[in-house]
Coordinates of C-alpha atoms in Angstrom, one line a residue:
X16 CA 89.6 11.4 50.9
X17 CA 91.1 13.1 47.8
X18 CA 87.8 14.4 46.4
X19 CA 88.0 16.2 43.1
X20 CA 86.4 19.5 42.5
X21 CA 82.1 19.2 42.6
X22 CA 78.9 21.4 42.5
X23 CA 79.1 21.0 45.7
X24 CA 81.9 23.5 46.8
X25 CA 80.5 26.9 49.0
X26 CA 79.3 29.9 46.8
X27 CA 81.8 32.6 46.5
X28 CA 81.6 35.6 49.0
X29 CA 79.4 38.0 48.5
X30 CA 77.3 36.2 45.5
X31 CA 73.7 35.4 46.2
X32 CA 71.2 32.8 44.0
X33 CA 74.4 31.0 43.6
X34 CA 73.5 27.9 41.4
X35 CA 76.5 25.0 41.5
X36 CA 77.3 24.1 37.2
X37 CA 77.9 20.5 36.3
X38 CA 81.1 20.9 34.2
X39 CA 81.0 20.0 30.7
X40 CA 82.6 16.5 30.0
X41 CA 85.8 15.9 28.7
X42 CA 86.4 15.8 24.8
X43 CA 86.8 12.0 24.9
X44 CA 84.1 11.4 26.8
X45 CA 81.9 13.7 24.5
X46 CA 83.0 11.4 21.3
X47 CA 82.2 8.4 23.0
X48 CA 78.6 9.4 23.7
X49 CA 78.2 10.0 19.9
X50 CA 79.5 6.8 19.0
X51 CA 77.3 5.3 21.5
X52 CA 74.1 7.0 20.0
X53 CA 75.1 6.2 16.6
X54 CA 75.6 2.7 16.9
X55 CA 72.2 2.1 19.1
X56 CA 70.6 4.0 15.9
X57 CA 71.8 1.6 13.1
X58 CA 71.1 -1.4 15.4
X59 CA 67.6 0.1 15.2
X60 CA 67.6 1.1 11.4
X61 CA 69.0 -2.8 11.3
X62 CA 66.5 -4.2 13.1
X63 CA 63.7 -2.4 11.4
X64 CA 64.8 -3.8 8.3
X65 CA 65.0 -7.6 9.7
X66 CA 61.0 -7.4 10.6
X67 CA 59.2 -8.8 8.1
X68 CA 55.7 -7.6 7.2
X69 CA 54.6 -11.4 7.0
X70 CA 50.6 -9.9 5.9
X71 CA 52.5 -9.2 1.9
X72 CA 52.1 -12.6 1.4
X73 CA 48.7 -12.5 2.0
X74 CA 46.8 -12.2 -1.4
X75 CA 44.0 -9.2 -1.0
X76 CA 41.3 -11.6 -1.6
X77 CA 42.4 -13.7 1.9
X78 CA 43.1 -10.8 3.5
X79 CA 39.6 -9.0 2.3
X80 CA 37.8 -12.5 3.6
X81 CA 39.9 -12.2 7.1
X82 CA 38.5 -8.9 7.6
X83 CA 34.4 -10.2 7.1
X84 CA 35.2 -11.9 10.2
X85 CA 36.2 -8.6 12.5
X86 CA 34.1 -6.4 13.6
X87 CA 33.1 -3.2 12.2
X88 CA 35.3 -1.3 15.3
X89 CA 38.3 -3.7 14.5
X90 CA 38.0 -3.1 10.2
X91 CA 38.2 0.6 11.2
X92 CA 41.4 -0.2 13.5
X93 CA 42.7 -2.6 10.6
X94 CA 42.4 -0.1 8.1
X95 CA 45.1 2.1 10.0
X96 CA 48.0 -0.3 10.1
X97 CA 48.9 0.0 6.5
X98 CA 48.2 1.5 3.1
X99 CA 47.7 -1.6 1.7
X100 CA 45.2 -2.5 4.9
X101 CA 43.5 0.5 4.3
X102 CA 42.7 -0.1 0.6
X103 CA 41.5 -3.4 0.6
X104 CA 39.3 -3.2 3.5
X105 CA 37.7 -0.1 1.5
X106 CA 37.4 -2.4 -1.2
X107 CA 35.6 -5.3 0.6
X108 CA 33.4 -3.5 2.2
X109 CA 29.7 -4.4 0.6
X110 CA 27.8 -3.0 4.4
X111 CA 27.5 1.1 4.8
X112 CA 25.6 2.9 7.5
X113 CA 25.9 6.7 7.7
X114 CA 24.7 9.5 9.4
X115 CA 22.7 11.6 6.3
X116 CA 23.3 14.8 7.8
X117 CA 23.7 17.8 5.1
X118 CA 27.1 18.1 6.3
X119 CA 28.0 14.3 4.3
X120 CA 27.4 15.9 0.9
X121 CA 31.2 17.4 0.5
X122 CA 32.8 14.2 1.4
X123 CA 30.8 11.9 -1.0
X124 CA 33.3 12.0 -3.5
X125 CA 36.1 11.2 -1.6
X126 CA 34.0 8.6 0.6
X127 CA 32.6 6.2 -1.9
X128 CA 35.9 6.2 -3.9
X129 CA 37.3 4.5 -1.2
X130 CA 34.1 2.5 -0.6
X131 CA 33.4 1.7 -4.1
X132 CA 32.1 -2.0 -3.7
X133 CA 29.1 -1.1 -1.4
X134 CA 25.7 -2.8 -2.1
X135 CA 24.1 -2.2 1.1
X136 CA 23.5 1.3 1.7
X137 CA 21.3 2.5 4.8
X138 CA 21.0 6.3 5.4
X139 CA 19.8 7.6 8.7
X140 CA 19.3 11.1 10.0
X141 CA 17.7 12.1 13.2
X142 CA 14.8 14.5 13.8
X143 CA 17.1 17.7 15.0
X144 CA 19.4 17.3 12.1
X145 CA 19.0 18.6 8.5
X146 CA 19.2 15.7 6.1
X147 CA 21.2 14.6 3.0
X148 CA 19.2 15.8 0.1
X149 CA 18.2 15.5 -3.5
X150 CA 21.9 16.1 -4.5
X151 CA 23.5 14.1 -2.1
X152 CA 21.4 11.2 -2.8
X153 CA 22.2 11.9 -6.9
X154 CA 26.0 11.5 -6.1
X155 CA 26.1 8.2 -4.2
X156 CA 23.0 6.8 -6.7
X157 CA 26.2 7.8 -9.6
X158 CA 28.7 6.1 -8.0
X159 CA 27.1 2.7 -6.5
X160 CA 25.4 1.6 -9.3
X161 CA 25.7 -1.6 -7.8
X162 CA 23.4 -1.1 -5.0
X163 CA 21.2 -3.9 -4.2
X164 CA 19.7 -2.7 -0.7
X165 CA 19.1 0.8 0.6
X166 CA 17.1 2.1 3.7
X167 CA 16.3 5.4 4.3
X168 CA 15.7 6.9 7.8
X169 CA 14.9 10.5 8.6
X170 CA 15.8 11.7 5.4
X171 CA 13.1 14.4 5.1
X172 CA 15.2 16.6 2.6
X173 CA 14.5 14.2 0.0
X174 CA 12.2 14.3 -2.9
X175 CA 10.3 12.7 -6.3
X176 CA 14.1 14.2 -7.7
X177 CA 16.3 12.2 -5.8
X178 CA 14.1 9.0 -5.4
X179 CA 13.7 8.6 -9.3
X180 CA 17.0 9.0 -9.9
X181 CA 18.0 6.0 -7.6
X182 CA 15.5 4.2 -9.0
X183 CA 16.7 5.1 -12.5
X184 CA 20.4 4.5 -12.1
X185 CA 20.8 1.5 -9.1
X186 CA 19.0 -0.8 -12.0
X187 CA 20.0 -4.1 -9.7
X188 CA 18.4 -2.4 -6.5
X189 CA 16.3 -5.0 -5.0
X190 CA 15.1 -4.4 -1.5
X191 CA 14.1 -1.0 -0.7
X192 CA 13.3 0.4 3.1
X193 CA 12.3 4.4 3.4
X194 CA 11.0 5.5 7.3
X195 CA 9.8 8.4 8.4
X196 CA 10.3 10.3 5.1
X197 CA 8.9 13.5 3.4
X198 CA 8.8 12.5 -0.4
X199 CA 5.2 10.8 -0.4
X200 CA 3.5 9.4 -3.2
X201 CA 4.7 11.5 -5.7
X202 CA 8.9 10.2 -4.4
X203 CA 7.6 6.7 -4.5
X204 CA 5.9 6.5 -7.8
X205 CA 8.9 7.8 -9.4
X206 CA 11.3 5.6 -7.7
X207 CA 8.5 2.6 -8.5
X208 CA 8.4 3.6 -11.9
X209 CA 12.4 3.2 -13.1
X210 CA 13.1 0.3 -10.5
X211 CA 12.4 -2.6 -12.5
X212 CA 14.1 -5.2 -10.3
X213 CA 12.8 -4.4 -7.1
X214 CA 11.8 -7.5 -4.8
X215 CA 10.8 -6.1 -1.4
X216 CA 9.8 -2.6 -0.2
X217 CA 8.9 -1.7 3.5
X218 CA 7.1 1.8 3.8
X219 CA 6.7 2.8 7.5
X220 CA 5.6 6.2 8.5
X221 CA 5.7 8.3 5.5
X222 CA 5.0 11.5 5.7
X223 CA 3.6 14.0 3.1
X224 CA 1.4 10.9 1.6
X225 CA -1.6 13.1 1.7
X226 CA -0.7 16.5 0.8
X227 CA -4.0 17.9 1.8
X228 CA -4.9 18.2 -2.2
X229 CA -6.2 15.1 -4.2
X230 CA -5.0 11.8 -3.0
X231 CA -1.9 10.2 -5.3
X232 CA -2.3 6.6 -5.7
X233 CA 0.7 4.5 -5.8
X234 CA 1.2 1.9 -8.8
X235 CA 3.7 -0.8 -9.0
X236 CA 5.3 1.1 -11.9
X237 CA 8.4 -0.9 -13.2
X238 CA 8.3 -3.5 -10.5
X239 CA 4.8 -4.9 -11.3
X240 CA 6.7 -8.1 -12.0
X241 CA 9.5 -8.2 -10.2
X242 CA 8.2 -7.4 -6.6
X243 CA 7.7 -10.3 -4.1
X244 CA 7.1 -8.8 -0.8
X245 CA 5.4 -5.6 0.5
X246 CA 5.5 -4.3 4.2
X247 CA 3.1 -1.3 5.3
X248 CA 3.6 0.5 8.5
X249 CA 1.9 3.1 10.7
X250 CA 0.6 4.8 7.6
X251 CA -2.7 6.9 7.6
X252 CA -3.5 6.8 4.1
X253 CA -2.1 3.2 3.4
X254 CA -5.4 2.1 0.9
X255 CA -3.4 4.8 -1.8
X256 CA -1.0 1.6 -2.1
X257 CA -4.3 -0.4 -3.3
X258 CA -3.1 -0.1 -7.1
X259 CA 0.5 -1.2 -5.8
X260 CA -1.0 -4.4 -3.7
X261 CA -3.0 -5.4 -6.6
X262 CA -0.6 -4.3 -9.4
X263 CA 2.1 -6.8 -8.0
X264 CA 2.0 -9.8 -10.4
X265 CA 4.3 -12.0 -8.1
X266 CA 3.2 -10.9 -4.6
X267 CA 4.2 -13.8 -2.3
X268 CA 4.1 -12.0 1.2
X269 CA 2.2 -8.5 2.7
X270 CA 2.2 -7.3 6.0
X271 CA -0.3 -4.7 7.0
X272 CA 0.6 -3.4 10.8
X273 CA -1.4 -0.5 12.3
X274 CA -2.2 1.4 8.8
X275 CA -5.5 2.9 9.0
X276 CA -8.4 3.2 7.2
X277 CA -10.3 0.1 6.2
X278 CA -9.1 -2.8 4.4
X279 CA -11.7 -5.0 3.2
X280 CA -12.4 -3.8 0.0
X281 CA -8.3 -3.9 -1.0
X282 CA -8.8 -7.7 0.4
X283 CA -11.1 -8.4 -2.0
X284 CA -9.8 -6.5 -4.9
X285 CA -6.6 -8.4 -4.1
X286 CA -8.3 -11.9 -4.1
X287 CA -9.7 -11.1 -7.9
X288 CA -6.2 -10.5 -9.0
X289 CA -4.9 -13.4 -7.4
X290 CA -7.4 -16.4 -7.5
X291 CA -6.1 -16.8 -11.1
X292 CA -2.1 -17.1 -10.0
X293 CA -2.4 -17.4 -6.6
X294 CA 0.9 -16.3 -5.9
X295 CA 0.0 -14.7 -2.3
X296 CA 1.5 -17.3 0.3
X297 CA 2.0 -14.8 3.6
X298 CA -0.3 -12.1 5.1
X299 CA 0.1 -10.4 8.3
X300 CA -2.6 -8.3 9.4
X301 CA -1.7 -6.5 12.4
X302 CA -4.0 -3.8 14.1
X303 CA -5.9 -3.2 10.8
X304 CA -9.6 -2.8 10.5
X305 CA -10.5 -6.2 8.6
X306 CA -14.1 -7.8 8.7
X307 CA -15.0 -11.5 8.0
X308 CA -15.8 -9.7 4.7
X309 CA -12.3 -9.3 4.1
X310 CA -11.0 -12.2 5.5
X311 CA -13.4 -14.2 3.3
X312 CA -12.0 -12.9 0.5
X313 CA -8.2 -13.4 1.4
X314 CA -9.9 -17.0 1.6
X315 CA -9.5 -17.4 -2.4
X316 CA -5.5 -17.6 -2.5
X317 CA -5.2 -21.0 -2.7
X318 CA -1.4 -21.2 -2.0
X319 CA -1.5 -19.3 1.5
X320 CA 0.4 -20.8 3.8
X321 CA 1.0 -18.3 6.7
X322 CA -1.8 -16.2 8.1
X323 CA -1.1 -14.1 11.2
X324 CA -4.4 -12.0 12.7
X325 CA -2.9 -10.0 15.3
X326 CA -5.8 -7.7 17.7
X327 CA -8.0 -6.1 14.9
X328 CA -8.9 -2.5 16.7
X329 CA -13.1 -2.5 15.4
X330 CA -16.3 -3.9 16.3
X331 CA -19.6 -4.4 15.6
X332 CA -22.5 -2.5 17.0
X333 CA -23.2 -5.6 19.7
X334 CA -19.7 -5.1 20.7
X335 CA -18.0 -8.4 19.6
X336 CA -14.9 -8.5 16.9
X337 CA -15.5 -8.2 13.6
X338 CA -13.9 -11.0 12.5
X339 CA -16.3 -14.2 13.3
X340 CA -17.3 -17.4 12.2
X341 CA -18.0 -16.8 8.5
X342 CA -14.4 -15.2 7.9
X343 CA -12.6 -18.4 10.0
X344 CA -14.8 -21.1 8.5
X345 CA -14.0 -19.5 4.8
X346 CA -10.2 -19.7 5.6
X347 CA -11.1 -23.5 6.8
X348 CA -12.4 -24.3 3.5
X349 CA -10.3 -22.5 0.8
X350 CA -7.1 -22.1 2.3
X351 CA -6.4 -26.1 2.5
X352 CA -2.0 -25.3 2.3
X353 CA -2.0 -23.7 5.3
X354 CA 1.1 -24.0 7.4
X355 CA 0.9 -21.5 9.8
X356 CA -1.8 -19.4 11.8
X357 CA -1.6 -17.2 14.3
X358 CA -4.4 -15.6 16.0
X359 CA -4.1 -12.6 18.7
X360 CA -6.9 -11.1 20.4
X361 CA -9.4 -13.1 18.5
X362 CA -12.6 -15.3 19.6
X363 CA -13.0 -17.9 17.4
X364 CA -15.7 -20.1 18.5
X365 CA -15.8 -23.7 18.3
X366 CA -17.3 -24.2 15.0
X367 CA -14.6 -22.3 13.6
X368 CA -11.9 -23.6 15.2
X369 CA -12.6 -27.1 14.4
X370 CA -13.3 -26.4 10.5
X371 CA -9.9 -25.4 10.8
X372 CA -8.6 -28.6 12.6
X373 CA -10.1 -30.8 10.3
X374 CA -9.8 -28.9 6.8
X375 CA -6.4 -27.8 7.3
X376 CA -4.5 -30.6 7.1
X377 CA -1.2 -29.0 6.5
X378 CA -1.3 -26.9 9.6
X379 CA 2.4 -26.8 11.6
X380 CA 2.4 -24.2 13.4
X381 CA -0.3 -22.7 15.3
X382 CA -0.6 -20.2 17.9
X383 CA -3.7 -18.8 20.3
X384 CA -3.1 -16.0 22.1
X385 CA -5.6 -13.5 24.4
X386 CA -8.8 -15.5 23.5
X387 CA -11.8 -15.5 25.9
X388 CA -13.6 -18.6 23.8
X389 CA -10.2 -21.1 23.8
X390 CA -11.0 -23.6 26.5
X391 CA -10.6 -27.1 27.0
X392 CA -13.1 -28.5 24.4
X393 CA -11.5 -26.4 22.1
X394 CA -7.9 -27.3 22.9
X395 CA -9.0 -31.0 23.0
X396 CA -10.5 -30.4 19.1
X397 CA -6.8 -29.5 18.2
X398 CA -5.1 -32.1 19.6
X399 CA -7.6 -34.8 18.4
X400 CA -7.8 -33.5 14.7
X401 CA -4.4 -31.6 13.7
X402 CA -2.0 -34.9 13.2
X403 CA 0.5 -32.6 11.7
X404 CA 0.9 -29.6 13.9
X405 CA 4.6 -29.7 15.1
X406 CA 4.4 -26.9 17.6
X407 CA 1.5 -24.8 19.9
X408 CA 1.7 -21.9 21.6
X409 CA -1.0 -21.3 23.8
X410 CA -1.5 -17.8 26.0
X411 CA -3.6 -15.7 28.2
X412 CA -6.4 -18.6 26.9
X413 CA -9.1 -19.8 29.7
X414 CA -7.9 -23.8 29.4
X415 CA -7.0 -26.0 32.4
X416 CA -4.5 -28.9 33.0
X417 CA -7.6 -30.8 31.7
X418 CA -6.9 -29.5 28.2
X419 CA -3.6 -29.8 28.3
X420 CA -3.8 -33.0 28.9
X421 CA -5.1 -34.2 25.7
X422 CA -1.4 -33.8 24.5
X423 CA -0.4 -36.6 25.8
X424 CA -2.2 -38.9 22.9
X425 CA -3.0 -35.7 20.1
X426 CA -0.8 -34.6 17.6
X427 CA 1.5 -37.4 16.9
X428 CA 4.1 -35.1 15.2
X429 CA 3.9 -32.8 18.1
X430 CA 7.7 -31.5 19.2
X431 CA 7.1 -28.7 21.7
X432 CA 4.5 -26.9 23.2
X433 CA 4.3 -23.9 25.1
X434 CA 1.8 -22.6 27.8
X435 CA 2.2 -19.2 29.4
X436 CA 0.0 -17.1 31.8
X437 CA -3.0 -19.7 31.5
X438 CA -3.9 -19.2 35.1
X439 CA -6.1 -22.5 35.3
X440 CA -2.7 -24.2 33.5
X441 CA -0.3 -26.2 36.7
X442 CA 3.3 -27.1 36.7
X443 CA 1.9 -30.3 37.6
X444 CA 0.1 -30.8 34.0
X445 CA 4.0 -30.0 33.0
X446 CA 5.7 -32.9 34.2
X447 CA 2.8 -35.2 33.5
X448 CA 2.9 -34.5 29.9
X449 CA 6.6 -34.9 29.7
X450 CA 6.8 -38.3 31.4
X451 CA 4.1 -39.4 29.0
X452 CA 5.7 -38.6 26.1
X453 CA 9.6 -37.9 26.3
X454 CA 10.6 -36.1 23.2
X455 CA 7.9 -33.4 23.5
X456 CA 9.2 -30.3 24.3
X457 CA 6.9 -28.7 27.1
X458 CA 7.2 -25.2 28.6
X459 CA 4.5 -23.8 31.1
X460 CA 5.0 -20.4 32.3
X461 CA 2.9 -21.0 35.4
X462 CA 4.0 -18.1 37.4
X463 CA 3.5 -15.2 35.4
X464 CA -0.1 -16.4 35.4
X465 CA -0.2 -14.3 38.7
X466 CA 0.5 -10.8 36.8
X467 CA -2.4 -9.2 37.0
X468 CA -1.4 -6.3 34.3
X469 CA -0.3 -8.4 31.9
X470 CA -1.1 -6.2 28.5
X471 CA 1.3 -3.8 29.6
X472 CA 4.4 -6.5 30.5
X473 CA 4.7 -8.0 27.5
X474 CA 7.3 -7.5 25.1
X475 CA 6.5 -6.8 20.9
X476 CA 8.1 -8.8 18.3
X477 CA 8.9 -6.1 15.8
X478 CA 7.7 -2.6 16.8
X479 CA 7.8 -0.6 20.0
X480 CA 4.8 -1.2 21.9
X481 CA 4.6 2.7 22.7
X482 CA 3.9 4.5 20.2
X483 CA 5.7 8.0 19.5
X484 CA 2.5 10.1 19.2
X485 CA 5.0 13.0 18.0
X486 CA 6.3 11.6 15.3
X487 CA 2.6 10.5 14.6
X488 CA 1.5 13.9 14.9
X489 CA 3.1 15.2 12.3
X490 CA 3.3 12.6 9.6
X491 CA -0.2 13.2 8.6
X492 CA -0.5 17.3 7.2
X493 CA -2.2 18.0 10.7
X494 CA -4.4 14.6 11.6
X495 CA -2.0 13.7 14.3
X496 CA -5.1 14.0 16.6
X497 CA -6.8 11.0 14.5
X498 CA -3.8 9.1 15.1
X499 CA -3.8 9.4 18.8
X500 CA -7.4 8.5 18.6
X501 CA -6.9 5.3 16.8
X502 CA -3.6 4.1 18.2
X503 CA -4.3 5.5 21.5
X504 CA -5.9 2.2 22.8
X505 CA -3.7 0.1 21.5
X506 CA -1.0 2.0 21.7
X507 CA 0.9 1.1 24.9
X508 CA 0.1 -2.8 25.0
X509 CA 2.7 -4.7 23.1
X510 CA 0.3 -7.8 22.8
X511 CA 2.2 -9.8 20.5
X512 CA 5.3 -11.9 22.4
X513 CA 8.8 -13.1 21.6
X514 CA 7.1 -16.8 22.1
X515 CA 6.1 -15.8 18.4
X516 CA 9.2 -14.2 17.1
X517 CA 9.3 -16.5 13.9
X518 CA 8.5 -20.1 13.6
X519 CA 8.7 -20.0 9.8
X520 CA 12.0 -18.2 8.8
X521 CA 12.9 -21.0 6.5
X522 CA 9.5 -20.8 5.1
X523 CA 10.1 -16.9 4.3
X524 CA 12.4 -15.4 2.2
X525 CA 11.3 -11.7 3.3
X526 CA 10.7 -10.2 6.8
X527 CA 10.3 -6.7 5.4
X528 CA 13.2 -5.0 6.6
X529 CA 16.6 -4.6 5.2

């Protein structure tokens, strides 16, 4: 057929590993390749120029407004797609979270120059790592001066140094967090001291509080008129913040959750200071050793409109909890504004439950929860005499469908009641309520009533229900063993439920945490 010479001709004689060559193509051939690559390149060059980067007609502002609706993965992706991207999503970015390792001091210069709007700042180091220290926390104090939030986490490597200088140069700081932190009372007195626009402060777990020599008390310092909300946690020593408690001209809310030591006497020193103002409106006291003695005393804040008493750990010599009649009925009398009550792993009795139905007028929100002396005359009191409670939560209470039934003519501005592992409580009651009255809201958790273990199934509405003893171990110089002691009960039943996650977070301007 006329074939033309090919790699595909026999080897020559006598010539082994013969390997055929493609011959090389003509000249003209050769030129017209090139031509061919040249043009598809300036049809490229010509095309990259015709796109047109529509995001420069974006002002920064819109763009910086676009990128508060990403999330944090996608502003990190964002940032990459241009120089321009990259700047202004440094620039509107008021959120930081880092990992306070020692190894973030060299890069804090070149960090926060690109992050140079932040106001919330948290810092967080684990336990195996060495944190960020005194220096670290220096530089990034210099250059976010604007910092109105900061939480501290693990940051052990910090001291009295580094805390006053935040304090000293952040001067529109106004919610502060620390957790699990070496600096003690000597750090926080001389952060307290130069932070004179502080509003809330949550301590939880601080360690080197009681340095084994004499006990520091902590003072408001600067902030003794400027601080609104204080939250204690899983502290041993936590009656050294007595001066603080009682030094805080504007106190509105203080939450006390399994911080040792006994509390009545602050109570009572705090009533003193405040039955003049009466600025107190919210107290939590959660797994704190309070006495009607105390409670009596909290009675005096006239303006307190959310109490929450949540399992007190001690008892009296006969065995019963320490907080009785006298403490309830005192709360009945005095605190006529309240809004909100919850009580967990208490035994009012009947006398003090319906002092509080019929003196606390005001009451909206009102939950009962683990109580061996709630039962159907009591539940009946509530719904006869609390016209304005608007909701009820009810659990793990000895009442009956009898009680429940009271409903269905009590508590005129009643929109939703809850019921849950009341094992005398039917489904039945359920669906009689609702068809008597429509718009009520009614939820019966009738079969969980059959869990017999039911302390260690519930779920905890802002701490782990088990504790880390480790942790606890050494936070106190050595006393880890008192810890154990104390918690140890308590430790593993996460009492309090999501059914009481927050019914007032209109009502609250603080929850503590940052």
């Amino acid at each position: 057929m006329g074939q033309s010479p090919s790699s595909h001709a026999p080897p020559p004689a006598g010539v082994s590993n013969y390997r055929p060559v493609t011959p090389p193509p003509s000249s003209s051939a050769a030129t017209s390749e090139i031509h061919s690559r040249k043009h598809s390149q300036e049809e490229s060059d010509e095309l990259s120029d015709s796109i047109i980067d529509y995001s420069s007609e974006i002002p920064d502002d819109c763009l910086a407004l676009i990128f508060q609706f990403v999330t944090s993965g996608d502003r990190k992706r964002c940032s990459l797609v241009s120089k321009r991207w990259l700047l202004v999503e440094g620039q509107s970015r008021h959120r930081l979270t880092l990992n306070a390792q020692s190894e973030l001091l060299p890069i804090i210069p070149s960090l926060f120059s690109r992050y140079d709007s932040v106001t919330k700042l948290s810092l967080r180091c684990d336990r195996r790592s060495v944190s960020l220290n005194d220096a670290g926390l220096i530089q990034i104090s210099l250059r976010c001066r604007n910092l109105t939030r900061v939480k501290l986490r693990g940051c052990r490597e910090i001291t009295e140094l580094g805390m006053a200088a935040l304090g000293n140069t952040c001067k529109n700081l106004k919610k502060f967090s620390c957790g699990s932190c070496n600096f003690g009372a000597k750090g926080l007195n001389a952060f307290l001291d130069n932070c004179s626009s502080l509003e809330e402060l949550s301590v939880k777990r601080l360690r080197g509080i009681d340095d084994g020599g004499a006990p520091e008390p902590i003072g408001p310092g600067a902030s003794d008129g400027s601080l609104r909300s204080i939250v204690l946690k899983e502290l041993y020593n936590g009656q050294l913040f007595g001066p603080l408690i009682c030094g805080a001209k504007k106190l509105k809310t203080l939450k006390l959750i399994r911080c040792l030591g006994d509390w009545d006497r602050i109570l009572e020193t705090i009533s003193d200071y405040d039955s003049s103002d009466s600025s107190l409106v919210e107290v939590h006291l959660e797994r704190v050793q309070v006495s009607d003695i105390g409670l009596s005393a909290l009675s005096k804040c006239a303006n307190l409109e959310i109490l929450h008493m949540i399992k007190t750990p001690d008892c009296t010599n006969t065995g019963t909890n320490r907080i009785g009649n006298e403490g309830l009925i005192a709360i009945a009398k005095h605190s006529v504004n309240l809004q909100e009550l919850v009580l967990i792993g208490i035994n009012p009795s009947s006398v003090s439950l319906e002092a509080i139905a019929m003196n606390c007028k005001k009451l909206e929100r009102l939950a009962l929860c683990g109580s061996e002396t709630i039962a159907d005359s009591e539940i009946s009191c509530i719904a006869s005499k609390c016209v304005a409670l608007k909701k009820l939560c009810i659990k793990r209470c000895p009442v009956s469908d009898e009680g429940i039934e009271a409903f269905a003519f009590g508590c005129p501005n009643l929109v939703k009641i809850k019921v849950k592992k009341c094992r005398n409580v039917t489904g039945e009651v359920g669906d009689w309520l609702r068809s008597k009255r429509g718009s009520l809201v009614v939820n019966l958790d009738v079969c969980a009533a059959e869990v017999e273990n039911v302390d260690a199934q519930e779920e905890p509405v802002e701490f782990s229900a088990t504790m880390n003893q480790e942790s606890l171990a050494t936070s106190a110089s050595g006393r880890g063993s008192i810890f154990r002691t104390r918690f140890g009960v308590l430790g593993g039943r996460g009492f309090v439920t999501s059914t009481f996650r927050r019914w007032s977070v209109g009502n609250s301007s603080s929850n503590g945490n940052l």
